[in-house]
mmCIF file with all atom_site columns, C-alpha atoms in Angstrom:
data_model
loop_
_atom_site.group_PDB
_atom_site.id
_atom_site.type_symbol
_atom_site.label_atom_id
_atom_site.label_alt_id
_atom_site.label_comp_id
_atom_site.label_asym_id
_atom_site.label_entity_id
_atom_site.label_seq_id
_atom_site.pdbx_PDB_ins_code
_atom_site.Cartn_x
_atom_site.Cartn_y
_atom_site.Cartn_z
_atom_site.occupancy
_atom_site.B_iso_or_equiv
_atom_site.pdbx_formal_charge
_atom_site.auth_seq_id
_atom_site.auth_comp_id
_atom_site.auth_asym_id
_atom_site.auth_atom_id
_atom_site.pdbx_PDB_model_num
ATOM 1   C CA . GLU M 1 1   ? -1.498  -10.636 -11.393 1.00 70.00 ? 29  GLU M CA 1
ATOM 2   C CA . THR M 1 2   ? 1.199   -9.467  -8.997  1.00 76.00 ? 30  THR M CA 1
ATOM 3   C CA . GLY M 1 3   ? 2.344   -12.854 -7.723  1.00 93.00 ? 31  GLY M CA 1
ATOM 4   C CA . VAL M 1 4   ? 0.676   -12.325 -4.358  1.00 96.00 ? 32  VAL M CA 1
ATOM 5   C CA . THR M 1 5   ? -2.580  -14.123 -3.663  1.00 97.00 ? 33  THR M CA 1
ATOM 6   C CA . GLN M 1 6   ? -4.988  -13.677 -0.775  1.00 97.00 ? 34  GLN M CA 1
ATOM 7   C CA . THR M 1 7   ? -7.850  -15.850 0.412   1.00 97.00 ? 35  THR M CA 1
ATOM 8   C CA . PRO M 1 8   ? -10.647 -15.446 1.031   1.00 97.00 ? 36  PRO M CA 1
ATOM 9   C CA . ARG M 1 9   ? -11.469 -12.383 -1.057  1.00 96.00 ? 37  ARG M CA 1
ATOM 10  C CA . HIS M 1 10  ? -14.532 -11.594 1.042   1.00 96.00 ? 38  HIS M CA 1
ATOM 11  C CA . LEU M 1 11  ? -15.314 -12.548 4.627   1.00 96.00 ? 39  LEU M CA 1
ATOM 12  C CA . VAL M 1 12  ? -18.269 -11.792 6.844   1.00 95.00 ? 40  VAL M CA 1
ATOM 13  C CA . MET M 1 13  ? -17.939 -12.760 10.469  1.00 93.00 ? 41  MET M CA 1
ATOM 14  C CA . GLY M 1 14  ? -19.620 -12.180 13.785  1.00 90.00 ? 42  GLY M CA 1
ATOM 15  C CA . MET M 1 15  ? -17.814 -10.669 16.723  1.00 88.00 ? 43  MET M CA 1
ATOM 16  C CA . THR M 1 16  ? -17.434 -14.048 18.432  1.00 88.00 ? 44  THR M CA 1
ATOM 17  C CA . ASN M 1 17  ? -16.105 -15.923 15.424  1.00 88.00 ? 45  ASN M CA 1
ATOM 18  C CA . LYS M 1 18  ? -12.532 -17.011 14.788  1.00 93.00 ? 46  LYS M CA 1
ATOM 19  C CA . LYS M 1 19  ? -11.259 -16.843 11.229  1.00 95.00 ? 47  LYS M CA 1
ATOM 20  C CA . SER M 1 20  ? -7.953  -16.616 9.391   1.00 97.00 ? 48  SER M CA 1
ATOM 21  C CA . LEU M 1 21  ? -6.770  -14.685 6.372   1.00 98.00 ? 49  LEU M CA 1
ATOM 22  C CA . LYS M 1 22  ? -4.141  -16.268 4.160   1.00 98.00 ? 50  LYS M CA 1
ATOM 23  C CA . CYS M 1 23  ? -1.534  -14.689 1.926   1.00 98.00 ? 51  CYS M CA 1
ATOM 24  C CA . GLU M 1 24  ? 0.898   -16.456 -0.383  1.00 98.00 ? 52  GLU M CA 1
ATOM 25  C CA . GLN M 1 25  ? 3.601   -14.948 -2.552  1.00 97.00 ? 53  GLN M CA 1
ATOM 26  C CA . HIS M 1 26  ? 5.303   -16.635 -5.492  1.00 95.00 ? 54  HIS M CA 1
ATOM 27  C CA . LEU M 1 27  ? 8.025   -14.041 -6.000  1.00 95.00 ? 55  LEU M CA 1
ATOM 28  C CA . GLY M 1 28  ? 10.817  -15.441 -3.860  1.00 94.00 ? 56  GLY M CA 1
ATOM 29  C CA . HIS M 1 29  ? 10.628  -12.447 -1.543  1.00 94.00 ? 57  HIS M CA 1
ATOM 30  C CA . ASN M 1 30  ? 11.791  -12.473 2.052   1.00 92.00 ? 58  ASN M CA 1
ATOM 31  C CA . ALA M 1 31  ? 9.564   -9.776  3.540   1.00 92.00 ? 59  ALA M CA 1
ATOM 32  C CA . MET M 1 32  ? 5.801   -9.863  3.959   1.00 94.00 ? 60  MET M CA 1
ATOM 33  C CA . TYR M 1 33  ? 3.393   -7.264  5.292   1.00 94.00 ? 61  TYR M CA 1
ATOM 34  C CA . TRP M 1 34  ? -0.163  -6.896  6.519   1.00 95.00 ? 62  TRP M CA 1
ATOM 35  C CA . TYR M 1 35  ? -1.945  -3.580  5.946   1.00 94.00 ? 63  TYR M CA 1
ATOM 36  C CA . LYS M 1 36  ? -5.417  -2.390  6.929   1.00 95.00 ? 64  LYS M CA 1
ATOM 37  C CA . GLN M 1 37  ? -7.279  -0.028  4.596   1.00 93.00 ? 65  GLN M CA 1
ATOM 38  C CA . SER M 1 38  ? -10.349 1.715   5.967   1.00 91.00 ? 66  SER M CA 1
ATOM 39  C CA . ALA M 1 39  ? -12.441 4.248   4.116   1.00 84.00 ? 67  ALA M CA 1
ATOM 40  C CA . LYS M 1 40  ? -11.028 7.789   4.138   1.00 75.00 ? 68  LYS M CA 1
ATOM 41  C CA . LYS M 1 41  ? -7.937  6.774   6.125   1.00 83.00 ? 69  LYS M CA 1
ATOM 42  C CA . PRO M 1 42  ? -4.338  6.216   5.101   1.00 84.00 ? 70  PRO M CA 1
ATOM 43  C CA . LEU M 1 43  ? -3.158  2.703   4.541   1.00 88.00 ? 71  LEU M CA 1
ATOM 44  C CA . GLU M 1 44  ? -2.187  1.413   7.989   1.00 90.00 ? 72  GLU M CA 1
ATOM 45  C CA . LEU M 1 45  ? 0.783   -0.886  8.346   1.00 90.00 ? 73  LEU M CA 1
ATOM 46  C CA . MET M 1 46  ? -0.018  -3.657  10.831  1.00 93.00 ? 74  MET M CA 1
ATOM 47  C CA . PHE M 1 47  ? 2.807   -6.205  10.793  1.00 93.00 ? 75  PHE M CA 1
ATOM 48  C CA . VAL M 1 48  ? 6.082   -6.825  8.990   1.00 91.00 ? 76  VAL M CA 1
ATOM 49  C CA . TYR M 1 49  ? 7.941   -10.093 8.711   1.00 92.00 ? 77  TYR M CA 1
ATOM 50  C CA . ASN M 1 50  ? 11.469  -10.333 7.363   1.00 87.00 ? 78  ASN M CA 1
ATOM 51  C CA . PHE M 1 51  ? 12.934  -13.818 6.887   1.00 87.00 ? 79  PHE M CA 1
ATOM 52  C CA . LYS M 1 52  ? 10.022  -15.217 8.954   1.00 85.00 ? 80  LYS M CA 1
ATOM 53  C CA . GLU M 1 53  ? 10.816  -12.972 11.913  1.00 86.00 ? 81  GLU M CA 1
ATOM 54  C CA . GLN M 1 54  ? 8.377   -10.263 12.969  1.00 86.00 ? 82  GLN M CA 1
ATOM 55  C CA . THR M 1 55  ? 10.136  -6.926  12.759  1.00 82.00 ? 83  THR M CA 1
ATOM 56  C CA . GLU M 1 56  ? 7.235   -4.509  13.129  1.00 79.00 ? 84  GLU M CA 1
ATOM 57  C CA . ASN M 1 57  ? 4.045   -4.578  15.164  1.00 80.00 ? 85  ASN M CA 1
ATOM 58  C CA . ASN M 1 58  ? 2.361   -1.240  14.721  1.00 79.00 ? 86  ASN M CA 1
ATOM 59  C CA . SER M 1 59  ? 0.473   -1.272  18.039  1.00 85.00 ? 87  SER M CA 1
ATOM 60  C CA . VAL M 1 60  ? -2.094  -3.678  16.664  1.00 92.00 ? 88  VAL M CA 1
ATOM 61  C CA . PRO M 1 61  ? -4.714  -5.036  19.118  1.00 93.00 ? 89  PRO M CA 1
ATOM 62  C CA . SER M 1 62  ? -4.148  -8.595  20.249  1.00 93.00 ? 90  SER M CA 1
ATOM 63  C CA . ARG M 1 63  ? -7.370  -9.742  18.567  1.00 95.00 ? 91  ARG M CA 1
ATOM 64  C CA . PHE M 1 64  ? -5.217  -9.746  15.406  1.00 96.00 ? 92  PHE M CA 1
ATOM 65  C CA . SER M 1 65  ? -2.562  -12.446 15.523  1.00 95.00 ? 93  SER M CA 1
ATOM 66  C CA . PRO M 1 66  ? -0.104  -12.886 12.627  1.00 96.00 ? 94  PRO M CA 1
ATOM 67  C CA . GLU M 1 67  ? 1.728   -16.042 11.717  1.00 96.00 ? 95  GLU M CA 1
ATOM 68  C CA . CYS M 1 68  ? 4.528   -16.495 9.203   1.00 95.00 ? 96  CYS M CA 1
ATOM 69  C CA . PRO M 1 69  ? 5.503   -20.187 8.918   1.00 94.00 ? 97  PRO M CA 1
ATOM 70  C CA . ASN M 1 70  ? 7.855   -19.523 5.983   1.00 93.00 ? 98  ASN M CA 1
ATOM 71  C CA . SER M 1 71  ? 8.847   -16.682 3.688   1.00 91.00 ? 99  SER M CA 1
ATOM 72  C CA . SER M 1 72  ? 6.087   -17.509 1.206   1.00 95.00 ? 100 SER M CA 1
ATOM 73  C CA . HIS M 1 73  ? 3.100   -17.662 3.522   1.00 97.00 ? 101 HIS M CA 1
ATOM 74  C CA . LEU M 1 74  ? 1.555   -15.197 5.909   1.00 97.00 ? 102 LEU M CA 1
ATOM 75  C CA . PHE M 1 75  ? -1.585  -15.585 7.982   1.00 98.00 ? 103 PHE M CA 1
ATOM 76  C CA . LEU M 1 76  ? -3.674  -13.186 9.991   1.00 98.00 ? 104 LEU M CA 1
ATOM 77  C CA . HIS M 1 77  ? -5.731  -14.929 12.671  1.00 97.00 ? 105 HIS M CA 1
ATOM 78  C CA . LEU M 1 78  ? -8.807  -13.019 13.779  1.00 96.00 ? 106 LEU M CA 1
ATOM 79  C CA . HIS M 1 79  ? -10.823 -13.464 16.961  1.00 93.00 ? 107 HIS M CA 1
ATOM 80  C CA . THR M 1 80  ? -13.326 -11.405 18.901  1.00 93.00 ? 108 THR M CA 1
ATOM 81  C CA . LEU M 1 81  ? -13.270 -8.626  16.344  1.00 93.00 ? 109 LEU M CA 1
ATOM 82  C CA . GLN M 1 82  ? -15.209 -5.366  16.545  1.00 94.00 ? 110 GLN M CA 1
ATOM 83  C CA . PRO M 1 83  ? -17.355 -3.738  13.833  1.00 93.00 ? 111 PRO M CA 1
ATOM 84  C CA . GLU M 1 84  ? -14.698 -1.027  13.420  1.00 93.00 ? 112 GLU M CA 1
ATOM 85  C CA . ASP M 1 85  ? -12.306 -3.751  12.261  1.00 95.00 ? 113 ASP M CA 1
ATOM 86  C CA . SER M 1 86  ? -14.305 -3.997  9.040   1.00 96.00 ? 114 SER M CA 1
ATOM 87  C CA . ALA M 1 87  ? -11.902 -2.984  6.267   1.00 95.00 ? 115 ALA M CA 1
ATOM 88  C CA . LEU M 1 88  ? -9.872  -4.182  3.316   1.00 95.00 ? 116 LEU M CA 1
ATOM 89  C CA . TYR M 1 89  ? -6.891  -6.189  4.543   1.00 97.00 ? 117 TYR M CA 1
ATOM 90  C CA . LEU M 1 90  ? -3.983  -6.132  2.163   1.00 96.00 ? 118 LEU M CA 1
ATOM 91  C CA . CYS M 1 91  ? -0.958  -8.379  2.109   1.00 96.00 ? 119 CYS M CA 1
ATOM 92  C CA . ALA M 1 92  ? 2.250   -7.308  0.404   1.00 94.00 ? 120 ALA M CA 1
ATOM 93  C CA . SER M 1 93  ? 5.724   -8.683  -0.138  1.00 94.00 ? 121 SER M CA 1
ATOM 94  C CA . SER M 1 94  ? 9.099   -7.253  -1.056  1.00 91.00 ? 122 SER M CA 1
ATOM 95  C CA . GLN M 1 95  ? 12.618  -8.543  -1.472  1.00 88.00 ? 123 GLN M CA 1
ATOM 96  C CA . GLU M 1 96  ? 13.605  -7.550  2.058   1.00 77.00 ? 124 GLU M CA 1
ATOM 97  C CA . SER M 1 97  ? 12.026  -5.091  4.453   1.00 71.00 ? 125 SER M CA 1
ATOM 98  C CA . TYR M 1 98  ? 15.238  -3.146  4.983   1.00 65.00 ? 126 TYR M CA 1
ATOM 99  C CA . LEU M 1 99  ? 15.948  -2.379  1.335   1.00 62.00 ? 127 LEU M CA 1
ATOM 100 C CA . ALA M 1 100 ? 13.080  0.089   0.735   1.00 65.00 ? 128 ALA M CA 1
ATOM 101 C CA . ASP M 1 101 ? 12.028  -2.045  -2.216  1.00 77.00 ? 129 ASP M CA 1
ATOM 102 C CA . THR M 1 102 ? 8.916   -1.972  -4.271  1.00 86.00 ? 130 THR M CA 1
ATOM 103 C CA . GLN M 1 103 ? 6.084   -3.750  -2.529  1.00 90.00 ? 131 GLN M CA 1
ATOM 104 C CA . TYR M 1 104 ? 3.854   -6.162  -4.407  1.00 93.00 ? 132 TYR M CA 1
ATOM 105 C CA . PHE M 1 105 ? 0.312   -6.265  -3.120  1.00 95.00 ? 133 PHE M CA 1
ATOM 106 C CA . GLY M 1 106 ? -2.330  -8.955  -3.157  1.00 96.00 ? 134 GLY M CA 1
ATOM 107 C CA . PRO M 1 107 ? -5.937  -8.170  -4.134  1.00 95.00 ? 135 PRO M CA 1
ATOM 108 C CA . GLY M 1 108 ? -7.022  -7.924  -0.512  1.00 96.00 ? 136 GLY M CA 1
ATOM 109 C CA . THR M 1 109 ? -9.652  -9.515  1.707   1.00 97.00 ? 137 THR M CA 1
ATOM 110 C CA . ARG M 1 110 ? -12.766 -7.423  2.261   1.00 96.00 ? 138 ARG M CA 1
ATOM 111 C CA . LEU M 1 111 ? -13.719 -8.117  5.890   1.00 96.00 ? 139 LEU M CA 1
ATOM 112 C CA . THR M 1 112 ? -17.082 -7.239  7.364   1.00 96.00 ? 140 THR M CA 1
ATOM 113 C CA . VAL M 1 113 ? -17.615 -7.707  11.096  1.00 94.00 ? 141 VAL M CA 1
ATOM 114 C CA . LEU M 1 114 ? -21.251 -7.819  12.147  1.00 92.00 ? 142 LEU M CA 1
ATOM 115 C CA . SER W 2 1   ? 3.104   8.863   11.860  1.00 47.00 ? 3   SER W CA 1
ATOM 116 C CA . GLN W 2 2   ? 1.778   9.644   8.411   1.00 53.00 ? 4   GLN W CA 1
ATOM 117 C CA . GLN W 2 3   ? 4.499   10.839  6.091   1.00 68.00 ? 5   GLN W CA 1
ATOM 118 C CA . GLY W 2 4   ? 3.042   11.400  2.622   1.00 75.00 ? 6   GLY W CA 1
ATOM 119 C CA . GLU W 2 5   ? -0.079  13.445  1.892   1.00 84.00 ? 7   GLU W CA 1
ATOM 120 C CA . GLU W 2 6   ? -1.619  13.522  -1.576  1.00 88.00 ? 8   GLU W CA 1
ATOM 121 C CA . ASP W 2 7   ? -3.400  16.494  -3.072  1.00 89.00 ? 9   ASP W CA 1
ATOM 122 C CA . PRO W 2 8   ? -6.058  16.891  -4.313  1.00 93.00 ? 10  PRO W CA 1
ATOM 123 C CA . GLN W 2 9   ? -8.149  14.258  -2.549  1.00 91.00 ? 11  GLN W CA 1
ATOM 124 C CA . ALA W 2 10  ? -10.281 13.884  -5.671  1.00 95.00 ? 12  ALA W CA 1
ATOM 125 C CA . LEU W 2 11  ? -9.807  14.812  -9.314  1.00 96.00 ? 13  LEU W CA 1
ATOM 126 C CA . SER W 2 12  ? -12.304 14.516  -12.155 1.00 97.00 ? 14  SER W CA 1
ATOM 127 C CA . ILE W 2 13  ? -11.228 15.085  -15.769 1.00 97.00 ? 15  ILE W CA 1
ATOM 128 C CA . GLN W 2 14  ? -12.189 14.216  -19.325 1.00 97.00 ? 16  GLN W CA 1
ATOM 129 C CA . GLU W 2 15  ? -10.413 11.571  -21.372 1.00 97.00 ? 17  GLU W CA 1
ATOM 130 C CA . GLY W 2 16  ? -7.457  13.042  -23.203 1.00 97.00 ? 18  GLY W CA 1
ATOM 131 C CA . GLU W 2 17  ? -6.707  15.642  -20.553 1.00 97.00 ? 19  GLU W CA 1
ATOM 132 C CA . ASN W 2 18  ? -3.652  15.539  -18.317 1.00 97.00 ? 20  ASN W CA 1
ATOM 133 C CA . ALA W 2 19  ? -3.968  14.704  -14.632 1.00 97.00 ? 21  ALA W CA 1
ATOM 134 C CA . THR W 2 20  ? -1.576  16.062  -12.024 1.00 97.00 ? 22  THR W CA 1
ATOM 135 C CA . MET W 2 21  ? -1.417  14.818  -8.463  1.00 97.00 ? 23  MET W CA 1
ATOM 136 C CA . ASN W 2 22  ? 0.863   16.074  -5.751  1.00 96.00 ? 24  ASN W CA 1
ATOM 137 C CA . CYS W 2 23  ? 2.446   14.542  -2.702  1.00 95.00 ? 25  CYS W CA 1
ATOM 138 C CA . SER W 2 24  ? 3.950   16.418  0.192   1.00 94.00 ? 26  SER W CA 1
ATOM 139 C CA . TYR W 2 25  ? 5.945   14.896  3.007   1.00 91.00 ? 27  TYR W CA 1
ATOM 140 C CA . LYS W 2 26  ? 7.489   16.053  6.250   1.00 88.00 ? 28  LYS W CA 1
ATOM 141 C CA . THR W 2 27  ? 10.927  14.540  6.770   1.00 85.00 ? 29  THR W CA 1
ATOM 142 C CA . SER W 2 28  ? 13.920  13.622  4.617   1.00 87.00 ? 30  SER W CA 1
ATOM 143 C CA . ILE W 2 29  ? 13.473  10.567  2.454   1.00 86.00 ? 31  ILE W CA 1
ATOM 144 C CA . ASN W 2 30  ? 15.540  7.941   0.684   1.00 86.00 ? 32  ASN W CA 1
ATOM 145 C CA . ASN W 2 31  ? 13.016  7.501   -2.102  1.00 88.00 ? 33  ASN W CA 1
ATOM 146 C CA . LEU W 2 32  ? 9.389   8.089   -3.007  1.00 91.00 ? 34  LEU W CA 1
ATOM 147 C CA . GLN W 2 33  ? 7.113   5.686   -4.809  1.00 92.00 ? 35  GLN W CA 1
ATOM 148 C CA . TRP W 2 34  ? 3.775   6.110   -6.535  1.00 94.00 ? 36  TRP W CA 1
ATOM 149 C CA . TYR W 2 35  ? 1.184   3.354   -6.485  1.00 95.00 ? 37  TYR W CA 1
ATOM 150 C CA . ARG W 2 36  ? -2.196  2.935   -8.128  1.00 96.00 ? 38  ARG W CA 1
ATOM 151 C CA . GLN W 2 37  ? -5.233  1.146   -6.709  1.00 95.00 ? 39  GLN W CA 1
ATOM 152 C CA . ASN W 2 38  ? -8.313  0.160   -8.634  1.00 92.00 ? 40  ASN W CA 1
ATOM 153 C CA . SER W 2 39  ? -11.479 0.097   -6.551  1.00 86.00 ? 41  SER W CA 1
ATOM 154 C CA . GLY W 2 40  ? -11.388 -2.620  -3.907  1.00 80.00 ? 42  GLY W CA 1
ATOM 155 C CA . ARG W 2 41  ? -8.137  -4.130  -5.185  1.00 86.00 ? 43  ARG W CA 1
ATOM 156 C CA . GLY W 2 42  ? -4.520  -4.185  -4.130  1.00 88.00 ? 44  GLY W CA 1
ATOM 157 C CA . LEU W 2 43  ? -2.006  -1.487  -4.903  1.00 93.00 ? 45  LEU W CA 1
ATOM 158 C CA . VAL W 2 44  ? 0.162   -1.677  -7.987  1.00 94.00 ? 46  VAL W CA 1
ATOM 159 C CA . HIS W 2 45  ? 3.575   -0.064  -8.094  1.00 93.00 ? 47  HIS W CA 1
ATOM 160 C CA . LEU W 2 46  ? 3.973   2.602   -10.781 1.00 95.00 ? 48  LEU W CA 1
ATOM 161 C CA . ILE W 2 47  ? 7.306   4.302   -10.341 1.00 94.00 ? 49  ILE W CA 1
ATOM 162 C CA . LEU W 2 48  ? 10.085  4.876   -7.801  1.00 92.00 ? 50  LEU W CA 1
ATOM 163 C CA . ILE W 2 49  ? 12.158  8.044   -7.682  1.00 93.00 ? 51  ILE W CA 1
ATOM 164 C CA . ARG W 2 50  ? 15.236  8.315   -5.492  1.00 91.00 ? 52  ARG W CA 1
ATOM 165 C CA . SER W 2 51  ? 16.125  11.364  -3.457  1.00 91.00 ? 53  SER W CA 1
ATOM 166 C CA . ASN W 2 52  ? 18.986  12.256  -5.816  1.00 94.00 ? 54  ASN W CA 1
ATOM 167 C CA . GLU W 2 53  ? 16.719  12.198  -8.878  1.00 96.00 ? 55  GLU W CA 1
ATOM 168 C CA . ARG W 2 54  ? 14.566  15.106  -10.023 1.00 97.00 ? 56  ARG W CA 1
ATOM 169 C CA . GLU W 2 55  ? 12.422  13.593  -12.747 1.00 97.00 ? 57  GLU W CA 1
ATOM 170 C CA . LYS W 2 56  ? 11.479  10.176  -14.015 1.00 97.00 ? 58  LYS W CA 1
ATOM 171 C CA . HIS W 2 57  ? 9.329   8.935   -16.869 1.00 96.00 ? 59  HIS W CA 1
ATOM 172 C CA . SER W 2 58  ? 7.457   5.721   -17.508 1.00 95.00 ? 60  SER W CA 1
ATOM 173 C CA . GLY W 2 59  ? 5.181   5.645   -20.530 1.00 96.00 ? 61  GLY W CA 1
ATOM 174 C CA . ARG W 2 60  ? 2.504   8.301   -19.996 1.00 97.00 ? 62  ARG W CA 1
ATOM 175 C CA . LEU W 2 61  ? 3.659   8.897   -16.423 1.00 97.00 ? 63  LEU W CA 1
ATOM 176 C CA . ARG W 2 62  ? 6.019   11.640  -15.352 1.00 98.00 ? 64  ARG W CA 1
ATOM 177 C CA . VAL W 2 63  ? 7.143   11.988  -11.758 1.00 98.00 ? 65  VAL W CA 1
ATOM 178 C CA . THR W 2 64  ? 9.064   14.916  -10.343 1.00 98.00 ? 66  THR W CA 1
ATOM 179 C CA . LEU W 2 65  ? 10.687  15.263  -6.963  1.00 97.00 ? 67  LEU W CA 1
ATOM 180 C CA . ASP W 2 66  ? 11.659  18.491  -5.229  1.00 97.00 ? 68  ASP W CA 1
ATOM 181 C CA . THR W 2 67  ? 13.453  17.613  -2.020  1.00 95.00 ? 69  THR W CA 1
ATOM 182 C CA . SER W 2 68  ? 13.858  21.279  -1.065  1.00 95.00 ? 70  SER W CA 1
ATOM 183 C CA . LYS W 2 69  ? 10.065  21.627  -0.989  1.00 95.00 ? 71  LYS W CA 1
ATOM 184 C CA . LYS W 2 70  ? 9.534   18.063  0.214   1.00 95.00 ? 72  LYS W CA 1
ATOM 185 C CA . SER W 2 71  ? 7.085   17.411  -2.577  1.00 96.00 ? 73  SER W CA 1
ATOM 186 C CA . SER W 2 72  ? 6.527   15.203  -5.591  1.00 96.00 ? 74  SER W CA 1
ATOM 187 C CA . SER W 2 73  ? 4.088   15.282  -8.468  1.00 97.00 ? 75  SER W CA 1
ATOM 188 C CA . LEU W 2 74  ? 2.669   12.581  -10.693 1.00 98.00 ? 76  LEU W CA 1
ATOM 189 C CA . LEU W 2 75  ? 1.536   13.643  -14.155 1.00 98.00 ? 77  LEU W CA 1
ATOM 190 C CA . ILE W 2 76  ? -0.542  11.316  -16.296 1.00 98.00 ? 78  ILE W CA 1
ATOM 191 C CA . THR W 2 77  ? -0.650  12.587  -19.864 1.00 97.00 ? 79  THR W CA 1
ATOM 192 C CA . ALA W 2 78  ? -3.446  11.924  -22.345 1.00 97.00 ? 80  ALA W CA 1
ATOM 193 C CA . SER W 2 79  ? -5.565  10.230  -19.692 1.00 97.00 ? 81  SER W CA 1
ATOM 194 C CA . ARG W 2 80  ? -7.855  7.307   -20.462 1.00 97.00 ? 82  ARG W CA 1
ATOM 195 C CA . ALA W 2 81  ? -10.966 6.044   -18.739 1.00 96.00 ? 83  ALA W CA 1
ATOM 196 C CA . ALA W 2 82  ? -8.886  3.050   -17.624 1.00 96.00 ? 84  ALA W CA 1
ATOM 197 C CA . ASP W 2 83  ? -6.713  5.414   -15.570 1.00 97.00 ? 85  ASP W CA 1
ATOM 198 C CA . THR W 2 84  ? -9.631  5.844   -13.174 1.00 97.00 ? 86  THR W CA 1
ATOM 199 C CA . ALA W 2 85  ? -8.229  4.717   -9.823  1.00 97.00 ? 87  ALA W CA 1
ATOM 200 C CA . SER W 2 86  ? -6.781  5.983   -6.571  1.00 95.00 ? 88  SER W CA 1
ATOM 201 C CA . TYR W 2 87  ? -3.159  7.050   -6.584  1.00 96.00 ? 89  TYR W CA 1
ATOM 202 C CA . PHE W 2 88  ? -0.920  6.910   -3.526  1.00 94.00 ? 90  PHE W CA 1
ATOM 203 C CA . CYS W 2 89  ? 2.526   8.155   -2.761  1.00 93.00 ? 91  CYS W CA 1
ATOM 204 C CA . ALA W 2 90  ? 4.699   6.199   -0.380  1.00 90.00 ? 92  ALA W CA 1
ATOM 205 C CA . THR W 2 91  ? 7.742   7.719   1.228   1.00 86.00 ? 93  THR W CA 1
ATOM 206 C CA . ASP W 2 92  ? 10.671  5.917   2.733   1.00 80.00 ? 94  ASP W CA 1
ATOM 207 C CA . PRO W 2 93  ? 11.897  8.144   5.556   1.00 73.00 ? 95  PRO W CA 1
ATOM 208 C CA . SER W 2 94  ? 15.665  8.317   5.836   1.00 71.00 ? 96  SER W CA 1
ATOM 209 C CA . GLY W 2 95  ? 17.402  7.734   9.131   1.00 66.00 ? 97  GLY W CA 1
ATOM 210 C CA . GLY W 2 96  ? 14.826  5.339   10.490  1.00 61.00 ? 98  GLY W CA 1
ATOM 211 C CA . SER W 2 97  ? 12.505  2.552   9.539   1.00 61.00 ? 99  SER W CA 1
ATOM 212 C CA . TYR W 2 98  ? 12.678  1.523   5.888   1.00 65.00 ? 100 TYR W CA 1
ATOM 213 C CA . ILE W 2 99  ? 8.994   0.715   5.748   1.00 71.00 ? 101 ILE W CA 1
ATOM 214 C CA . PRO W 2 100 ? 7.214   2.886   3.154   1.00 76.00 ? 102 PRO W CA 1
ATOM 215 C CA . THR W 2 101 ? 4.538   5.132   4.622   1.00 81.00 ? 103 THR W CA 1
ATOM 216 C CA . PHE W 2 102 ? 1.432   5.781   2.527   1.00 86.00 ? 104 PHE W CA 1
ATOM 217 C CA . GLY W 2 103 ? -0.871  8.787   2.299   1.00 84.00 ? 105 GLY W CA 1
ATOM 218 C CA . ARG W 2 104 ? -4.664  8.857   1.898   1.00 88.00 ? 106 ARG W CA 1
ATOM 219 C CA . GLY W 2 105 ? -4.468  8.925   -1.881  1.00 92.00 ? 107 GLY W CA 1
ATOM 220 C CA . THR W 2 106 ? -5.956  10.946  -4.724  1.00 95.00 ? 108 THR W CA 1
ATOM 221 C CA . SER W 2 107 ? -9.099  9.537   -6.286  1.00 95.00 ? 109 SER W CA 1
ATOM 222 C CA . LEU W 2 108 ? -8.947  10.137  -10.055 1.00 97.00 ? 110 LEU W CA 1
ATOM 223 C CA . ILE W 2 109 ? -12.005 9.781   -12.290 1.00 97.00 ? 111 ILE W CA 1
ATOM 224 C CA . VAL W 2 110 ? -11.500 10.015  -16.041 1.00 97.00 ? 112 VAL W CA 1
ATOM 225 C CA . HIS W 2 111 ? -14.740 10.466  -17.930 1.00 96.00 ? 113 HIS W CA 1
ATOM 226 C CA . PRO W 2 112 ? -14.940 8.908   -21.405 1.00 93.00 ? 114 PRO W CA 1
#
């Protein structure tokens, strides 16, 4: 248990659906991250939030929309996804994004887009 | 751009043997971290080594860093079946973004 939870753990959706992934951290951290992990590829950073402000958007398509209402919660809203978006989506947190700290990861959401 | 690259991509050993994984990177770094990932789960931090350190130990783990060769190694001694996982290095490039950049990982299988 790392102190970072993600829901749901598994999600199957069609290309026309709208769904949201949720991440919550109980560590008192100020930075939160979304990563995408596809088979045989490096872990891809998607978004970074520091003190609720988005500081990184790694050229992510607009069909992925992040939301960070407070330092403990992070959402990833999904709409009109493609089959190639199927992957493990990992949330992480750290003390602050500019301190090169250890990141604490959630268990991930396994997303399948049909 | 991808910074760290682990080698080998896959490693299969018997319980009790040592496992060595390597990480090479391209630009100067502030620190390098090793993470472990069990199948389909999140990553777990193992150890952080700073650019001014050469070696660090944590239990059965030994990490070395050679900044002149831009490489690091992770040694797991007396491996156990429970060490079966993927291992990633994450580098924090100096002079730019502080966001750690991960490699593709080494998949380690320890046979009982």
